[in-house]
Every structure is written in structure tokens, then in C-alpha cells.
Amino acid sequence: MDLLTDEDFRGILFAMKRLIWLLRDGDAIVLPRPAPDTFLRYVAGHTGLDTGSVHVISPDADLLTQELLHGKEVLGRLQDIVTPDWEFRPYIYDRGAVTFARELGLHTDRARPFLGQGGAELFNSKVFFRAFAAGAGFSVPAGMPCRTVDDLKHIVGQLLARTASVIVKRDRAVGGHGNFVVTTDPRLVVTGALSKTYLTDPRDLDAVVAAAGLARTHAPQGEVVVEEFLPDCRSVYVEVVCPEDGGEPSIVNSGELRAADDPPVLVGLEMPLQTIPDSSRKEFFAEALRMARMMRDLGYTGLASIDAVIASSGEIWFNEVNARMGGSTHLHHIAETLVGPDWADSHTLLSRFNVRSANLRKLLGLLTANGLAWDPESRRGVVIASDDTEVSGNIEYVILAPSWAEGRTLESGLGEILAESAPPQV
């Protein structure tokens, strides 16, 4: 926690508010900060949720620490509500979640011993993922995990000798944060990393060593993964589910990651995945399901996002698993709620988060006045997926439309409204 910045905390708070879309009548939801009433009513207007039947529990803090979770404000209130037949769906099923469930009398660790021993956290490690994927015969980018300075120098030097660029990834960072690219090509266009280190001499790795935070014999800030950087590739994912009964895993949704220009890191998704050749998509889905079966066989249950990059030639490299609810979980739920369970057969979805906006009430008025708000009759329009305008001045939006062209037209119109109405960046 002492490595998290104020921006990191804001990102956590922003992401958690998305989960309001998953609420059903009678549910309880635990969030770090209270949900804005305007946003709760807005979601209920689309989902039919009875807001009077749900319990929104919040200690009003930066992060849901174990101390706060087990205090009166959270555990105490839930113990008055929850019975053993309740479902427990944490954002990530880590050991802290298992401990919390046990306190609630939901003995999920008995049914899921793999998760109770840190299995979800294991899959969320990029270091573990490379060993798991490579050992099972999945295609991964050239490279290796590094625990020491010597590991780092060896693999960076080896890769730079055969390719102009490598990417260094923090083991457990997300969305491109904690990543940096090392290159001998001054013209390289970088995506998926916050920074680029240009080397005039590929043997001079002092700056790389300093940024990686490794030591001679161990990794004081955690291990890093060094991989060949693959430019001009599409970053794609599938979200899968491993059933609790041990049944066959299935694909829930798919898409392509959207990156900003500055910094060039994740800012949203395009769903479903339609922008790659059919043969590549079929191969990607088949291999992702093979990976999901292996995860299930080890004891993993629940949702997971499996990420890969795909070259213009169609070649596929797998690069990580997010064994938790993903950035598409709530988006898929929104589309399913508004369009139907087969929404991907008839619609496209564009999303973007951390977008500057006026307060939600004003924004909703502007969307309606300009004919951009979601319209159930025409089955197209803009939906607000998360509202953090009271704290950071940002929103996450979803655009649903029958075609990519219509979706991008709606997005362009939304961009004009936001440019005129959003407050300046502080």
C-alpha cells in the first residue's frame, strides 16, 4: 500500500463504482466510498433495481483494508443481513476475501481450497503466468521473469541483440502502469507502457536497472517480467468463466483494448472482438478455453480475463491472466441488460474511462438534449458506466450501437459535449 499514489487510490475508487451495475434486488455491496445517489438512481432507471431493497455499505475510506472490512461498519452490518445461503462475489477472490467470507459464515474456502490458498493471486502474477503458459505450450513473447540485476542484464542484452525493443513489466501492476519500454529505436511508437527509455548504447543498462528496482540477489520491490516488445500488434482479451461445479469453461465476452495517446495505456474497450481475421479469432478463443480448462483443473472458479497480442500476420502471443472480475465484466452486464443476452450478435460497444465531465446531473441533461442518451426504442446511445464527478471529475461511458460507424459517430458527438462542459483538469 505504501507504493500506491493518490492517482492509484482514485483509480481504485473509480473502478469499484462500476459494480453498482451488477446489483440485484436484496443485494448488499461493499465499496470504499459511498455511491452517489444520482448515479445509483440512474443505474436503477436502466436495470429496474429497487434501490430501497439494497444495502450499500461503505466505511468512506481510500481502500477496503482488512481492518476496515472486519470492523463494525462493514462486517458488523453484514452479519445482521447475510445468511449461509447468500452468494459471495468479491472483485478478486484473494486470501483476504476468503478470510472475510469465513467471518460471515460463508465457508467458501472449503468448497474452493485452491482460492483459499492464494490460487487467484497466483494466476494474477505475470511471473507465474509465464511459467504456467510456456510450460503448457502456449505461445508467449520471448523473454523471462527477473529476480536479480544479473537476470535483467542478461535477458535485456539478449533480446536487444535480436530485436530493437523490450518491455519491462511489474509483476502485479495493471493497465500498463508499472511498465516501461527499453529501445534502441528512437522512432518507436509505444503502447501499453507509461514511459520509454532510449539507449544509444545497448550495453549501458544503468537506467534500466534503476527503473526495474532489482538488487544483486533479490527483488526488493517485486520481480519484473522482461519481454520482447511487439509493436503494431492488437491487444485483445476474452473473459471466461470457470463454473463452480467444475463444468466446462465458456467465453462470456471478448474485445480489443483501447489505448490513449499520452500516456499510451489502457483507457477502454471495444467489444466484441471483430477486428482480427476469423482464423486468428477462432484460434485465440480455442487456446483461451484450453487455458481456462487448465485453470479449472487446478481448482480455479469464477471469472477471468485472458489477454494476448495479435500481429497483423495473425500470430498470437499470450501475455497475462486477470483472475478476477475484469474491465469488461460490468460492460457485458450493461449490454446484456439493455440489449439482451445475445447483444454481441447485433451491437457493438465502445467504452472509455477517466474522462473529464461535468457533474452527472448536468451531463445526463446534455445527453438527452442532444439526442445521445441511450434510447431503448432505437437501441443505441450513451450510457454512463461509472460516475466519479464529485471526487475526481471523471466518468466512464459506454456507447452501444448496431454498427461501429454509428458507435463512433455517437462518440464524436459525446466528445463535443464533454469538451464544452467538462471542468478543467486540476
PDB file of N, CA and C in Angstrom, residues 93-95 98 112-125 128 172 295 298-300 323:
ATOM      1  N   TYR A  93     -10.897 -12.944  -5.694  1.00  0.00           N
ATOM      2  CA  TYR A  93     -11.030 -13.945  -4.639  1.00  0.00           C
ATOM      3  C   TYR A  93      -9.661 -14.238  -4.026  1.00  0.00           C
ATOM      4  N   ASP A  94      -9.092 -13.234  -3.360  1.00  0.00           N
ATOM      5  CA  ASP A  94      -7.786 -13.428  -2.735  1.00  0.00           C
ATOM      6  C   ASP A  94      -7.962 -13.978  -1.321  1.00  0.00           C
ATOM      7  N   ARG A  95      -6.845 -14.141  -0.635  1.00  0.00           N
ATOM      8  CA  ARG A  95      -6.921 -14.735   0.701  1.00  0.00           C
ATOM      9  C   ARG A  95      -7.658 -13.834   1.683  1.00  0.00           C
ATOM     10  N   VAL A  98     -11.287 -14.585   1.261  1.00  0.00           N
ATOM     11  CA  VAL A  98     -11.628 -15.867   1.892  1.00  0.00           C
ATOM     12  C   VAL A  98     -11.778 -15.692   3.406  1.00  0.00           C
ATOM     13  N   ARG A 112     -13.656 -24.135  -2.195  1.00  0.00           N
ATOM     14  CA  ARG A 112     -12.657 -23.640  -3.140  1.00  0.00           C
ATOM     15  C   ARG A 112     -11.277 -23.614  -2.467  1.00  0.00           C
ATOM     16  N   PRO A 113     -10.722 -24.755  -2.171  1.00  0.00           N
ATOM     17  CA  PRO A 113      -9.440 -24.762  -1.448  1.00  0.00           C
ATOM     18  C   PRO A 113      -8.310 -24.092  -2.215  1.00  0.00           C
ATOM     19  N   PHE A 114      -8.346 -24.150  -3.541  1.00  0.00           N
ATOM     20  CA  PHE A 114      -7.300 -23.508  -4.338  1.00  0.00           C
ATOM     21  C   PHE A 114      -7.301 -21.997  -4.103  1.00  0.00           C
ATOM     22  N   LEU A 115      -8.493 -21.391  -4.083  1.00  0.00           N
ATOM     23  CA  LEU A 115      -8.595 -19.949  -3.850  1.00  0.00           C
ATOM     24  C   LEU A 115      -8.219 -19.621  -2.410  1.00  0.00           C
ATOM     25  N   GLY A 116      -8.585 -20.499  -1.480  1.00  0.00           N
ATOM     26  CA  GLY A 116      -8.267 -20.267  -0.082  1.00  0.00           C
ATOM     27  C   GLY A 116      -6.780 -20.249   0.200  1.00  0.00           C
ATOM     28  N   GLN A 117      -6.002 -20.895  -0.663  1.00  0.00           N
ATOM     29  CA  GLN A 117      -4.552 -20.921  -0.501  1.00  0.00           C
ATOM     30  C   GLN A 117      -3.843 -19.902  -1.400  1.00  0.00           C
ATOM     31  N   GLY A 118      -4.596 -18.950  -1.951  1.00  0.00           N
ATOM     32  CA  GLY A 118      -3.978 -17.901  -2.760  1.00  0.00           C
ATOM     33  C   GLY A 118      -3.917 -18.209  -4.239  1.00  0.00           C
ATOM     34  N   GLY A 119      -4.772 -19.110  -4.733  1.00  0.00           N
ATOM     35  CA  GLY A 119      -4.716 -19.505  -6.138  1.00  0.00           C
ATOM     36  C   GLY A 119      -5.007 -18.380  -7.114  1.00  0.00           C
ATOM     37  N   ALA A 120      -5.991 -17.537  -6.798  1.00  0.00           N
ATOM     38  CA  ALA A 120      -6.304 -16.421  -7.694  1.00  0.00           C
ATOM     39  C   ALA A 120      -5.128 -15.463  -7.773  1.00  0.00           C
ATOM     40  N   GLU A 121      -4.505 -15.210  -6.637  1.00  0.00           N
ATOM     41  CA  GLU A 121      -3.344 -14.316  -6.616  1.00  0.00           C
ATOM     42  C   GLU A 121      -2.193 -14.899  -7.435  1.00  0.00           C
ATOM     43  N   LEU A 122      -2.082 -16.228  -7.441  1.00  0.00           N
ATOM     44  CA  LEU A 122      -1.036 -16.882  -8.213  1.00  0.00           C
ATOM     45  C   LEU A 122      -1.218 -16.591  -9.698  1.00  0.00           C
ATOM     46  N   PHE A 123      -2.434 -16.760 -10.211  1.00  0.00           N
ATOM     47  CA  PHE A 123      -2.678 -16.503 -11.627  1.00  0.00           C
ATOM     48  C   PHE A 123      -2.522 -15.031 -11.981  1.00  0.00           C
ATOM     49  N   ASN A 124      -2.769 -14.139 -11.023  1.00  0.00           N
ATOM     50  CA  ASN A 124      -2.622 -12.712 -11.298  1.00  0.00           C
ATOM     51  C   ASN A 124      -1.162 -12.262 -11.340  1.00  0.00           C
ATOM     52  N   SER A 125      -0.263 -13.158 -11.052  1.00  0.00           N
ATOM     53  CA  SER A 125       1.167 -12.849 -11.137  1.00  0.00           C
ATOM     54  C   SER A 125       1.665 -13.055 -12.565  1.00  0.00           C
ATOM     55  N   PHE A 128       4.329 -15.857 -12.514  1.00  0.00           N
ATOM     56  CA  PHE A 128       3.780 -17.217 -12.555  1.00  0.00           C
ATOM     57  C   PHE A 128       3.183 -17.513 -13.921  1.00  0.00           C
ATOM     58  N   ARG A 172       2.732  -7.300 -10.680  1.00  0.00           N
ATOM     59  CA  ARG A 172       1.300  -7.244 -10.376  1.00  0.00           C
ATOM     60  C   ARG A 172       0.653  -5.906 -10.705  1.00  0.00           C
ATOM     61  N   MET A 295      -6.839 -23.942 -15.766  1.00  0.00           N
ATOM     62  CA  MET A 295      -7.099 -23.195 -14.543  1.00  0.00           C
ATOM     63  C   MET A 295      -8.142 -23.900 -13.693  1.00  0.00           C
ATOM     64  N   LEU A 298      -6.863 -26.955 -11.895  1.00  0.00           N
ATOM     65  CA  LEU A 298      -6.076 -26.635 -10.708  1.00  0.00           C
ATOM     66  C   LEU A 298      -6.951 -26.216  -9.530  1.00  0.00           C
ATOM     67  N   GLY A 299      -8.224 -25.900  -9.823  1.00  0.00           N
ATOM     68  CA  GLY A 299      -9.151 -25.540  -8.753  1.00  0.00           C
ATOM     69  C   GLY A 299      -9.697 -24.130  -8.843  1.00  0.00           C
ATOM     70  N   TYR A 300      -9.369 -23.397  -9.926  1.00  0.00           N
ATOM     71  CA  TYR A 300      -9.876 -22.023 -10.043  1.00  0.00           C
ATOM     72  C   TYR A 300     -11.339 -22.045 -10.455  1.00  0.00           C
ATOM     73  N   ALA A 323      -7.207 -13.016 -13.003  1.00  0.00           N
ATOM     74  CA  ALA A 323      -8.098 -13.984 -12.369  1.00  0.00           C
ATOM     75  C   ALA A 323      -8.994 -13.266 -11.363  1.00  0.00           C
TER      76      ALA A 323
END
